[in-house]
mmCIF file of C-alpha atoms and ligand atoms in Angstrom:
data_model
loop_
_atom_site.group_PDB
_atom_site.id
_atom_site.type_symbol
_atom_site.label_atom_id
_atom_site.label_comp_id
_atom_site.label_asym_id
_atom_site.label_seq_id
_atom_site.Cartn_x
_atom_site.Cartn_y
_atom_site.Cartn_z
ATOM 1 C CA UNK A 13 -0.025 -0.045 0.236
ATOM 2 C CA UNK A 14 1.540 3.539 -1.149
ATOM 3 C CA UNK A 15 1.690 5.917 2.185
ATOM 4 C CA UNK A 16 2.844 8.871 -0.337
ATOM 5 C CA UNK A 17 -0.178 10.113 -2.181
ATOM 6 C CA UNK A 18 -3.436 10.996 -0.475
ATOM 7 C CA UNK A 19 -7.049 10.450 -1.595
ATOM 8 C CA UNK A 20 -8.458 13.599 -3.546
ATOM 9 C CA UNK A 21 -10.262 15.212 -1.078
ATOM 10 C CA UNK A 22 -9.405 13.182 2.027
ATOM 11 C CA UNK A 23 -8.391 14.101 5.688
ATOM 12 C CA UNK A 24 -4.584 14.764 5.587
ATOM 13 C CA UNK A 25 -2.655 14.686 9.280
ATOM 14 C CA UNK A 26 0.664 16.642 9.697
ATOM 15 C CA UNK A 27 2.969 14.301 7.256
ATOM 16 C CA UNK A 28 0.394 13.872 4.609
ATOM 17 C CA UNK A 29 -1.172 11.107 4.873
ATOM 18 C CA UNK A 30 -4.635 9.596 4.956
ATOM 19 C CA UNK A 31 -6.201 7.067 7.150
ATOM 20 C CA UNK A 32 -6.030 4.357 4.222
ATOM 21 C CA UNK A 33 -2.051 4.528 5.018
ATOM 22 C CA UNK A 34 -2.929 3.582 8.172
ATOM 23 C CA UNK A 35 -5.652 0.940 7.730
ATOM 24 C CA UNK A 36 -4.194 -3.132 7.877
ATOM 25 C CA UNK A 37 -6.461 -5.814 6.179
ATOM 26 C CA UNK A 38 -9.667 -7.100 6.313
ATOM 27 C CA UNK A 39 -10.068 -8.534 10.178
ATOM 28 C CA UNK A 40 -11.005 -12.792 10.001
ATOM 29 C CA UNK A 41 -11.915 -12.757 13.795
ATOM 30 C CA UNK A 42 -15.833 -13.468 14.092
ATOM 31 C CA UNK A 43 -17.922 -9.950 13.883
ATOM 32 C CA UNK A 44 -17.535 -8.223 17.284
ATOM 33 C CA UNK A 45 -14.421 -8.891 18.527
ATOM 34 C CA UNK A 46 -13.713 -6.577 20.622
ATOM 35 C CA UNK A 47 -10.336 -7.130 19.812
ATOM 36 C CA UNK A 48 -11.758 -5.519 16.375
ATOM 37 C CA UNK A 49 -12.627 -1.826 17.995
ATOM 38 C CA UNK A 50 -8.783 -2.227 19.511
ATOM 39 C CA UNK A 51 -7.582 -2.220 15.704
ATOM 40 C CA UNK A 52 -9.958 0.818 14.448
ATOM 41 C CA UNK A 53 -8.226 1.860 17.175
ATOM 42 C CA UNK A 54 -5.482 1.709 16.727
ATOM 43 C CA UNK A 55 -5.130 3.170 13.140
ATOM 44 C CA UNK A 56 -7.301 6.261 14.217
ATOM 45 C CA UNK A 57 -4.533 7.204 17.057
ATOM 46 C CA UNK A 58 -1.174 6.902 14.866
ATOM 47 C CA UNK A 59 -3.755 8.237 12.060
ATOM 48 C CA UNK A 60 -3.726 11.546 14.358
ATOM 49 C CA UNK A 61 -0.752 11.656 15.577
ATOM 50 C CA UNK A 62 0.586 11.967 12.370
ATOM 51 C CA UNK A 63 3.202 9.001 13.255
ATOM 52 C CA UNK A 64 4.598 7.692 9.824
ATOM 53 C CA UNK A 65 3.842 3.873 9.254
ATOM 54 C CA UNK A 66 6.700 3.194 7.567
ATOM 55 C CA UNK A 67 8.661 3.957 11.203
ATOM 56 C CA UNK A 68 6.728 1.667 13.421
ATOM 57 C CA UNK A 69 7.824 -2.119 14.256
ATOM 58 C CA UNK A 70 4.516 -4.605 15.338
ATOM 59 C CA UNK A 71 4.636 -7.194 17.293
ATOM 60 C CA UNK A 72 2.681 -10.163 18.422
ATOM 61 C CA UNK A 73 1.853 -13.970 19.814
ATOM 62 C CA UNK A 74 -0.009 -16.218 19.331
ATOM 63 C CA UNK A 75 -4.130 -15.783 19.398
ATOM 64 C CA UNK A 76 -6.829 -14.349 18.129
ATOM 65 C CA UNK A 77 -4.889 -10.799 19.284
ATOM 66 C CA UNK A 78 -2.164 -11.995 18.208
ATOM 67 C CA UNK A 79 -3.068 -12.772 14.764
ATOM 68 C CA UNK A 80 -4.099 -7.972 14.384
ATOM 69 C CA UNK A 81 -1.702 -6.325 13.563
ATOM 70 C CA UNK A 82 -2.027 -7.430 10.297
ATOM 71 C CA UNK A 83 -5.968 -5.358 10.678
ATOM 72 C CA UNK A 84 -3.271 -2.346 10.893
ATOM 73 C CA UNK A 85 -0.510 -0.166 9.596
ATOM 74 C CA UNK A 86 -0.045 -2.236 6.231
ATOM 75 C CA UNK A 87 3.047 -0.041 6.412
ATOM 76 C CA UNK A 88 5.001 -0.947 8.375
ATOM 77 C CA UNK A 89 7.286 -4.009 10.062
ATOM 78 C CA UNK A 90 5.704 -6.240 11.140
ATOM 79 C CA UNK A 91 7.004 -10.101 12.827
ATOM 80 C CA UNK A 92 4.287 -11.942 14.560
ATOM 81 C CA UNK A 93 6.288 -14.723 16.433
ATOM 82 C CA UNK A 94 5.894 -16.899 19.305
ATOM 83 C CA UNK A 95 3.106 -17.769 21.697
ATOM 84 C CA UNK A 96 4.123 -15.632 24.558
ATOM 85 C CA UNK A 97 7.565 -14.618 23.422
ATOM 86 C CA UNK A 98 6.739 -11.450 22.027
ATOM 87 C CA UNK A 99 8.558 -9.863 24.132
ATOM 88 C CA UNK A 100 12.208 -11.028 23.570
ATOM 89 C CA UNK A 101 11.279 -9.958 19.661
ATOM 90 C CA UNK A 102 10.846 -6.633 20.322
ATOM 91 C CA UNK A 103 13.799 -6.063 22.633
ATOM 92 C CA UNK A 104 15.993 -7.567 20.340
ATOM 93 C CA UNK A 105 14.410 -5.573 17.103
ATOM 94 C CA UNK A 106 13.768 -2.346 18.836
ATOM 95 C CA UNK A 107 17.567 -2.778 20.271
ATOM 96 C CA UNK A 108 18.829 -2.804 17.212
ATOM 97 C CA UNK A 109 16.166 0.391 15.587
ATOM 98 C CA UNK A 110 16.130 1.986 18.452
ATOM 99 C CA UNK A 111 14.950 4.541 16.140
ATOM 100 C CA UNK A 112 11.382 3.072 15.951
ATOM 101 C CA UNK A 113 8.127 2.905 17.214
ATOM 102 C CA UNK A 114 7.207 -0.698 18.709
ATOM 103 C CA UNK A 115 4.014 -1.782 18.953
ATOM 104 C CA UNK A 116 3.128 -4.680 20.516
ATOM 105 C CA UNK A 117 -0.292 -7.302 20.463
ATOM 106 C CA UNK A 118 -0.992 -9.555 22.762
ATOM 107 C CA UNK A 119 -3.528 -11.908 24.517
ATOM 108 C CA UNK A 120 -4.216 -12.782 28.531
ATOM 109 C CA UNK A 121 -3.141 -15.742 27.629
ATOM 110 C CA UNK A 122 -0.572 -15.032 25.436
ATOM 111 C CA UNK A 123 0.820 -12.589 28.507
ATOM 112 C CA UNK A 124 -0.494 -14.149 31.389
ATOM 113 C CA UNK A 125 -0.037 -17.657 31.054
ATOM 114 C CA UNK A 126 2.837 -19.327 28.665
ATOM 115 C CA UNK A 127 4.800 -15.629 28.023
ATOM 116 C CA UNK A 128 4.657 -13.987 32.013
ATOM 117 C CA UNK A 129 8.266 -15.210 32.270
ATOM 118 C CA UNK A 130 9.283 -12.873 29.589
ATOM 119 C CA UNK A 131 6.003 -9.912 30.742
ATOM 120 C CA UNK A 132 7.651 -9.697 33.318
ATOM 121 C CA UNK A 133 11.304 -8.873 32.906
ATOM 122 C CA UNK A 134 9.873 -6.660 29.759
ATOM 123 C CA UNK A 135 8.683 -4.790 32.658
ATOM 124 C CA UNK A 136 11.145 -4.179 34.651
ATOM 125 C CA UNK A 137 13.670 -2.648 31.867
ATOM 126 C CA UNK A 138 11.542 -0.126 30.860
ATOM 127 C CA UNK A 139 12.056 -1.118 26.711
ATOM 128 C CA UNK A 140 9.866 1.974 24.769
ATOM 129 C CA UNK A 141 7.064 -0.182 23.579
ATOM 130 C CA UNK A 142 3.498 -0.118 23.290
ATOM 131 C CA UNK A 143 2.690 -3.273 25.073
ATOM 132 C CA UNK A 144 -1.087 -4.019 25.016
ATOM 133 C CA UNK A 145 -2.645 -6.939 25.907
ATOM 134 C CA UNK A 146 -6.331 -7.965 24.624
ATOM 135 C CA UNK A 147 -7.854 -9.066 27.607
ATOM 136 C CA UNK A 148 -11.366 -11.483 27.755
ATOM 137 C CA UNK A 149 -9.636 -13.789 30.409
ATOM 138 C CA UNK A 150 -9.997 -16.924 27.848
ATOM 139 C CA UNK A 151 -7.911 -18.671 25.359
ATOM 140 C CA UNK A 152 -10.245 -17.334 22.137
ATOM 141 C CA UNK A 153 -8.223 -19.053 19.559
ATOM 142 C CA UNK A 154 -8.456 -22.746 20.875
ATOM 143 C CA UNK A 155 -12.018 -21.991 21.709
ATOM 144 C CA UNK A 156 -13.026 -20.157 25.027
ATOM 145 C CA UNK A 157 -10.328 -22.363 27.740
ATOM 146 C CA UNK A 158 -9.790 -20.140 30.843
ATOM 147 C CA UNK A 159 -6.998 -17.623 30.899
ATOM 148 C CA UNK A 160 -5.511 -16.429 33.959
ATOM 149 C CA UNK A 161 -6.506 -13.308 33.477
ATOM 150 C CA UNK A 162 -10.366 -14.781 33.775
ATOM 151 C CA UNK A 163 -11.733 -14.082 37.522
ATOM 152 C CA UNK A 164 -12.784 -16.258 40.425
ATOM 153 C CA UNK A 165 -15.963 -17.129 39.731
ATOM 154 C CA UNK A 166 -16.914 -16.787 36.450
ATOM 155 C CA UNK A 167 -18.423 -19.291 34.337
ATOM 156 C CA UNK A 168 -17.250 -20.551 30.716
ATOM 157 C CA UNK A 169 -19.684 -20.801 28.332
ATOM 158 C CA UNK A 170 -20.239 -24.269 28.596
ATOM 159 C CA UNK A 171 -20.422 -23.969 32.710
ATOM 160 C CA UNK A 172 -17.626 -24.839 34.020
ATOM 161 C CA UNK A 173 -15.916 -21.592 37.409
ATOM 162 C CA UNK A 174 -12.729 -20.492 37.289
ATOM 163 C CA UNK A 175 -11.513 -21.363 40.970
ATOM 164 C CA UNK A 176 -8.613 -19.512 40.873
ATOM 165 C CA UNK A 177 -7.789 -16.295 41.062
ATOM 166 C CA UNK A 178 -6.490 -14.143 38.806
ATOM 167 C CA UNK A 179 -2.939 -11.729 37.478
ATOM 168 C CA UNK A 180 -4.056 -8.229 37.627
ATOM 169 C CA UNK A 181 -1.726 -7.315 34.966
ATOM 170 C CA UNK A 182 -1.917 -3.390 35.994
ATOM 171 C CA UNK A 183 -0.565 -4.261 39.696
ATOM 172 C CA UNK A 184 2.411 -6.430 38.178
ATOM 173 C CA UNK A 185 4.015 -3.916 35.997
ATOM 174 C CA UNK A 186 3.555 -1.263 38.302
ATOM 175 C CA UNK A 187 5.361 -3.069 41.018
ATOM 176 C CA UNK A 188 7.701 -4.283 38.265
ATOM 177 C CA UNK A 189 8.885 -1.060 37.460
ATOM 178 C CA UNK A 190 6.609 -0.309 33.615
ATOM 179 C CA UNK A 191 6.426 3.619 33.483
ATOM 180 C CA UNK A 192 2.806 4.025 31.606
ATOM 181 C CA UNK A 193 -0.129 1.706 33.159
ATOM 182 C CA UNK A 194 -3.366 2.270 31.484
ATOM 183 C CA UNK A 195 -6.311 -0.497 31.330
ATOM 184 C CA UNK A 196 -8.988 0.622 29.054
ATOM 185 C CA UNK A 197 -12.659 -1.641 27.565
ATOM 186 C CA UNK A 198 -12.643 -1.950 23.408
ATOM 187 C CA UNK A 199 -16.606 -0.060 22.830
ATOM 188 C CA UNK A 200 -14.532 2.858 25.098
ATOM 189 C CA UNK A 201 -13.316 4.785 22.179
ATOM 190 C CA UNK A 202 -13.067 8.453 24.105
ATOM 191 C CA UNK A 203 -11.080 6.659 26.541
ATOM 192 C CA UNK A 204 -9.099 4.232 24.891
ATOM 193 C CA UNK A 205 -8.232 6.581 21.131
ATOM 194 C CA UNK A 206 -6.860 8.817 24.418
ATOM 195 C CA UNK A 207 -5.245 6.312 26.333
ATOM 196 C CA UNK A 208 -2.621 5.520 23.113
ATOM 197 C CA UNK A 209 -1.959 8.672 21.595
ATOM 198 C CA UNK A 210 -0.411 9.312 25.098
ATOM 199 C CA UNK A 211 0.568 5.871 24.983
ATOM 200 C CA UNK A 212 3.034 6.968 21.299
ATOM 201 C CA UNK A 213 3.890 9.750 23.230
ATOM 202 C CA UNK A 214 5.188 8.483 26.133
ATOM 203 C CA UNK A 215 8.773 6.550 25.767
ATOM 204 C CA UNK A 216 9.842 3.627 27.731
ATOM 205 C CA UNK A 217 6.972 0.875 28.404
ATOM 206 C CA UNK A 218 3.519 1.376 28.137
ATOM 207 C CA UNK A 219 0.896 -1.355 28.436
ATOM 208 C CA UNK A 220 -2.350 -1.166 28.221
ATOM 209 C CA UNK A 221 -5.055 -3.867 29.342
ATOM 210 C CA UNK A 222 -7.469 -3.371 27.367
ATOM 211 C CA UNK A 223 -11.087 -5.650 28.517
ATOM 212 C CA UNK A 224 -12.000 -6.815 24.997
ATOM 213 C CA UNK A 225 -14.730 -9.295 25.031
ATOM 214 C CA UNK A 226 -15.096 -12.937 23.143
ATOM 215 C CA UNK A 227 -18.307 -12.609 22.025
ATOM 216 C CA UNK A 228 -18.223 -16.449 20.971
ATOM 217 C CA UNK A 229 -16.755 -18.035 24.330
ATOM 218 C CA UNK A 230 -17.066 -15.640 26.931
ATOM 219 C CA UNK A 231 -19.596 -12.622 26.613
ATOM 220 C CA UNK A 232 -22.653 -14.551 27.853
ATOM 221 C CA UNK A 233 -24.118 -14.376 32.002
ATOM 222 C CA UNK A 234 -21.574 -15.730 34.838
ATOM 223 C CA UNK A 235 -18.241 -14.165 32.622
ATOM 224 C CA UNK A 236 -16.714 -10.649 34.366
ATOM 225 C CA UNK A 237 -14.810 -9.516 30.805
ATOM 226 C CA UNK A 238 -19.029 -9.522 29.092
ATOM 227 C CA UNK A 239 -20.226 -6.424 28.134
ATOM 228 C CA UNK A 240 -22.488 -5.728 30.209
ATOM 229 C CA UNK A 241 -20.447 -7.046 33.149
ATOM 230 C CA UNK A 242 -17.857 -4.533 31.915
ATOM 231 C CA UNK A 243 -19.932 -1.202 31.333
ATOM 232 C CA UNK A 244 -21.832 -1.806 35.317
ATOM 233 C CA UNK A 245 -18.483 -2.202 36.890
ATOM 234 C CA UNK A 246 -16.137 -0.144 35.499
ATOM 235 C CA UNK A 247 -14.973 2.966 37.443
ATOM 236 C CA UNK A 248 -13.498 5.796 35.044
ATOM 237 C CA UNK A 249 -10.507 7.664 36.141
ATOM 238 C CA UNK A 250 -12.445 10.609 34.971
ATOM 239 C CA UNK A 251 -12.198 12.935 31.593
ATOM 240 C CA UNK A 252 -8.631 11.957 29.753
ATOM 241 C CA UNK A 253 -7.686 15.312 27.273
ATOM 242 C CA UNK A 254 -4.517 13.902 25.418
ATOM 243 C CA UNK A 255 -2.544 17.142 23.472
ATOM 244 C CA UNK A 256 0.240 16.286 21.348
ATOM 245 C CA UNK A 257 2.899 18.665 21.383
ATOM 246 C CA UNK A 258 2.019 19.440 17.647
ATOM 247 C CA UNK A 259 -1.286 20.599 18.493
ATOM 248 C CA UNK A 260 -2.478 23.914 19.307
ATOM 249 C CA UNK A 261 -3.010 23.417 23.363
ATOM 250 C CA UNK A 262 -6.751 24.458 23.962
ATOM 251 C CA UNK A 263 -8.719 21.979 26.080
ATOM 252 C CA UNK A 264 -11.423 23.419 28.571
ATOM 253 C CA UNK A 265 -10.728 22.050 32.688
ATOM 254 C CA UNK A 266 -10.987 22.547 35.427
ATOM 255 C CA UNK A 267 -7.852 23.227 38.051
ATOM 256 C CA UNK A 268 -9.363 22.291 40.535
ATOM 257 C CA UNK A 269 -9.784 18.622 39.011
ATOM 258 C CA UNK A 270 -7.030 18.065 37.175
ATOM 259 C CA UNK A 271 -3.350 16.928 36.858
ATOM 260 C CA UNK A 272 -1.469 17.651 33.592
ATOM 261 C CA UNK A 273 1.521 15.511 32.952
ATOM 262 C CA UNK A 274 4.014 15.970 30.780
ATOM 263 C CA UNK A 275 4.826 13.804 28.233
ATOM 264 C CA UNK A 276 9.027 12.510 27.438
ATOM 265 C CA UNK A 277 8.428 14.950 23.988
ATOM 266 C CA UNK A 278 6.337 17.552 25.534
ATOM 267 C CA UNK A 279 3.289 17.186 24.952
ATOM 268 C CA UNK A 280 0.917 16.381 28.020
ATOM 269 C CA UNK A 281 -1.655 14.513 29.464
ATOM 270 C CA UNK A 282 -5.407 15.675 31.592
ATOM 271 C CA UNK A 283 -5.944 13.437 33.956
ATOM 272 C CA UNK A 284 -9.461 14.569 34.998
ATOM 273 C CA UNK A 285 -9.359 12.388 38.694
ATOM 274 C CA UNK A 286 -12.436 11.158 40.498
ATOM 275 C CA UNK A 287 -11.251 10.212 43.448
ATOM 276 C CA UNK A 288 -9.816 14.311 45.448
ATOM 277 C CA UNK A 289 -6.654 13.060 46.006
ATOM 278 C CA UNK A 290 -5.419 10.649 42.859
ATOM 279 C CA UNK A 291 -2.222 10.863 41.791
ATOM 280 C CA UNK A 292 -0.936 9.239 38.575
ATOM 281 C CA UNK A 293 2.671 9.334 39.128
ATOM 282 C CA UNK A 294 2.603 7.849 42.942
ATOM 283 C CA UNK A 295 2.513 4.598 42.506
ATOM 284 C CA UNK A 296 1.710 3.671 46.538
ATOM 285 C CA UNK A 297 -1.549 5.550 45.254
ATOM 286 C CA UNK A 298 -2.461 3.244 41.941
ATOM 287 C CA UNK A 299 -1.614 0.493 43.603
ATOM 288 C CA UNK A 300 -4.078 1.468 46.451
ATOM 289 C CA UNK A 301 -6.665 1.851 43.640
ATOM 290 C CA UNK A 302 -6.026 -1.375 41.835
ATOM 291 C CA UNK A 303 -7.492 -2.601 45.170
ATOM 292 C CA UNK A 304 -9.592 -1.229 46.269
ATOM 293 C CA UNK A 305 -11.101 -1.148 43.348
ATOM 294 C CA UNK A 306 -11.616 -4.912 42.458
ATOM 295 C CA UNK A 307 -11.947 -5.239 45.940
ATOM 296 C CA UNK A 308 -15.965 -3.875 45.209
ATOM 297 C CA UNK A 309 -15.615 -6.310 41.899
ATOM 298 C CA UNK A 310 -14.875 -2.962 39.651
ATOM 299 C CA UNK A 311 -12.058 -1.690 36.639
ATOM 300 C CA UNK A 312 -10.307 1.507 37.760
ATOM 301 C CA UNK A 313 -9.830 2.444 33.951
ATOM 302 C CA UNK A 314 -8.137 5.364 32.715
ATOM 303 C CA UNK A 315 -3.573 5.614 32.979
ATOM 304 C CA UNK A 316 -3.650 4.112 36.299
ATOM 305 C CA UNK A 317 0.597 5.264 37.050
ATOM 306 C CA UNK A 318 2.999 7.054 34.457
ATOM 307 C CA UNK A 319 6.974 8.212 35.078
ATOM 308 C CA UNK A 320 6.735 10.354 32.313
ATOM 309 C CA UNK A 321 11.757 10.455 33.221
ATOM 310 C CA UNK A 322 12.275 7.324 33.891
ATOM 311 C CA UNK A 323 14.764 5.387 31.892
ATOM 312 C CA UNK A 324 15.016 3.368 29.167
ATOM 313 C CA UNK A 325 16.099 0.285 28.985
ATOM 314 C CA UNK A 326 18.419 1.788 26.022
ATOM 315 C CA UNK A 327 18.992 4.595 27.662
ATOM 316 C CA UNK A 328 19.922 1.984 30.370
ATOM 317 C CA UNK A 329 22.395 0.816 28.125
ATOM 318 C CA UNK A 330 24.305 3.345 27.685
ATOM 319 C CA UNK A 331 24.486 2.548 23.362
ATOM 320 C CA UNK A 332 25.538 4.553 20.675
ATOM 321 C CA UNK A 333 22.662 7.226 19.022
ATOM 322 C CA UNK A 334 23.061 5.053 15.862
ATOM 323 C CA UNK A 335 20.848 2.382 15.776
ATOM 324 C CA UNK A 336 23.077 -1.272 15.752
ATOM 325 C CA UNK A 337 21.459 -2.320 13.015
ATOM 326 C CA UNK A 338 23.345 0.416 10.794
ATOM 327 C CA UNK A 339 25.994 0.005 11.735
ATOM 328 C CA UNK A 340 28.886 -0.819 9.749
ATOM 329 C CA UNK A 341 30.738 -4.374 9.501
ATOM 330 C CA UNK A 342 34.008 -2.603 11.232
ATOM 331 C CA UNK A 343 32.283 -1.325 14.288
ATOM 332 C CA UNK A 344 29.941 -4.324 15.317
ATOM 333 C CA UNK A 345 33.093 -6.641 14.634
ATOM 334 C CA UNK A 346 35.565 -6.657 17.038
ATOM 335 C CA UNK A 347 39.354 -7.099 15.393
ATOM 336 C CA UNK A 348 41.700 -9.780 15.488
ATOM 337 C CA UNK A 349 43.787 -7.930 18.331
ATOM 338 C CA UNK A 350 41.157 -7.174 21.025
ATOM 339 C CA UNK A 351 39.600 -11.004 20.543
ATOM 340 C CA UNK A 352 42.980 -11.544 21.326
ATOM 341 C CA UNK A 353 43.784 -9.620 24.347
ATOM 342 C CA UNK A 354 39.895 -10.983 25.982
ATOM 343 C CA UNK A 355 40.807 -14.889 25.332
ATOM 344 C CA UNK A 356 44.696 -13.817 27.448
ATOM 345 C CA UNK A 357 42.315 -12.109 29.858
ATOM 346 C CA UNK A 358 40.194 -15.483 30.607
ATOM 347 C CA UNK A 359 42.887 -16.898 31.535
HETATM 348 C C1 LIG B 648 3.547 -23.694 22.304
HETATM 349 C C2 LIG B 648 1.623 -23.474 21.842
HETATM 350 N N1 LIG B 648 1.405 -23.824 23.010
HETATM 351 C C3 LIG B 648 0.122 -23.540 22.662
HETATM 352 C C4 LIG B 648 -0.058 -23.060 22.183
HETATM 353 C C5 LIG B 648 -1.556 -23.033 21.376
HETATM 354 N N2 LIG B 648 -3.161 -21.490 21.470
HETATM 355 C C6 LIG B 648 -2.849 -20.586 20.608
HETATM 356 S S1 LIG B 648 -3.651 -19.379 21.026
HETATM 357 C C7 LIG B 648 -3.244 -19.275 22.521
HETATM 358 C C8 LIG B 648 -3.909 -19.194 23.602
HETATM 359 C C9 LIG B 648 -4.072 -17.415 23.527
HETATM 360 O O1 LIG B 648 -5.163 -17.101 24.140
HETATM 361 P P1 LIG B 648 -4.336 -15.816 24.262
HETATM 362 O O2 LIG B 648 -3.457 -15.396 24.335
HETATM 363 O O3 LIG B 648 -5.910 -15.269 25.600
HETATM 364 O O4 LIG B 648 -5.434 -14.937 22.738
HETATM 365 P P2 LIG B 648 -7.034 -14.125 22.409
HETATM 366 O O5 LIG B 648 -6.939 -15.954 21.408
HETATM 367 O O6 LIG B 648 -8.040 -14.418 23.706
HETATM 368 O O7 LIG B 648 -7.372 -13.529 22.030
HETATM 369 C C10 LIG B 648 -3.101 -20.961 22.990
HETATM 370 C C11 LIG B 648 -2.446 -21.448 24.382
HETATM 371 C C12 LIG B 648 0.720 -22.505 21.046
HETATM 372 N N3 LIG B 648 0.274 -21.933 19.697
HETATM 373 N N4 LIG B 648 1.525 -22.671 21.271
HETATM 374 S S1 LIG B 649 -12.516 -16.286 19.213
HETATM 375 FE FE1 LIG B 649 -13.676 -14.663 20.589
HETATM 376 S S2 LIG B 649 -11.151 -13.879 20.265
HETATM 377 FE FE2 LIG B 649 -10.908 -15.025 18.596
HETATM 378 S S3 LIG B 649 -11.855 -13.588 16.646
HETATM 379 FE FE3 LIG B 649 -13.869 -14.692 18.157
HETATM 380 S S4 LIG B 649 -15.062 -13.488 19.391
HETATM 381 FE FE4 LIG B 649 -12.300 -12.583 19.115
HETATM 382 MG MG1 LIG B 650 -7.247 -14.082 25.699
#
């Protein structure tokens, strides 16, 4: 697909592309699957932020969710990896091409079960990556078995009751060091778009747990990840306005009830607080919010935790500015004399 010439009369963004440059192939997921709505918001967010799709790396594991990078950003680079192994592929890609923007899509099974070991280390490294969990509480692709995010006591379509407590991926990510952690709902267009736009501006790991009902295996009475359950138990952190740095800042907000967060690239994220004293940069308050809403059977949605100035993994490794993939062989291969010296030191 060409990203050069916008169709006549089409709305274009700041890099003169129309939205067709951000679309992907036709979805093969079930009609009404929450994952499709998330792909739509990803398309909108990258278009509205004016990100060059050729500078984006799309990554995924295995699952219905992990198929979805095929349905957005066709001109971008893509790698559909192995079940639960997307974090290591993303780490390699970003160490080689730290000048790109990476977005990874995973599932609650891909992340919370087979991939939990890789997820844990990804979060503590703060790799620059937007990591989305399309969270339906089940293994959609393999016919609806419970995943580790299924709530205790929730019922599968075949009547089986889940008897294990869930992993809260947001709490885990905050605890381990992710610098941007949010929860949203595939059916909340406005909030999900704002959260995605803010994540695009953040440098470091942006972990987004997006509740995304599986209409085929997990959208019945008894499921806590169904459309009706989430609509009734969603506690939004309030209205979020995201203002990219290249747009005129012109939002109306009540100074007394809004927190402004300066993003790494100079843009601003405004959170309208529900609780008087909620502060998304306070780690302990963020954990308390997750525990308190969980105790009431509710989901806190919005940006739950943010630490905009934390060193990312590329800073921590003190890599050279030139992407490693562009360094010539003479720079990456030490001469024989240096290797001999290293070998001598190992005697
Ligand atoms: C190594 C390996 N083990 C098991 C599977 C089978 N498998 C494929 S997808 C999947 C779970 C997918 O669940 P999730 O990540 O929640 O994605 P969803 O389909 O729900 O979007 C499993 C167990 C596999 N493909 N590879
Ligand atoms: S089985 Fe569920 S998760 Fe998979 S495409 Fe269908 S609705 Fe979506
Ligand atoms: Mg799933």
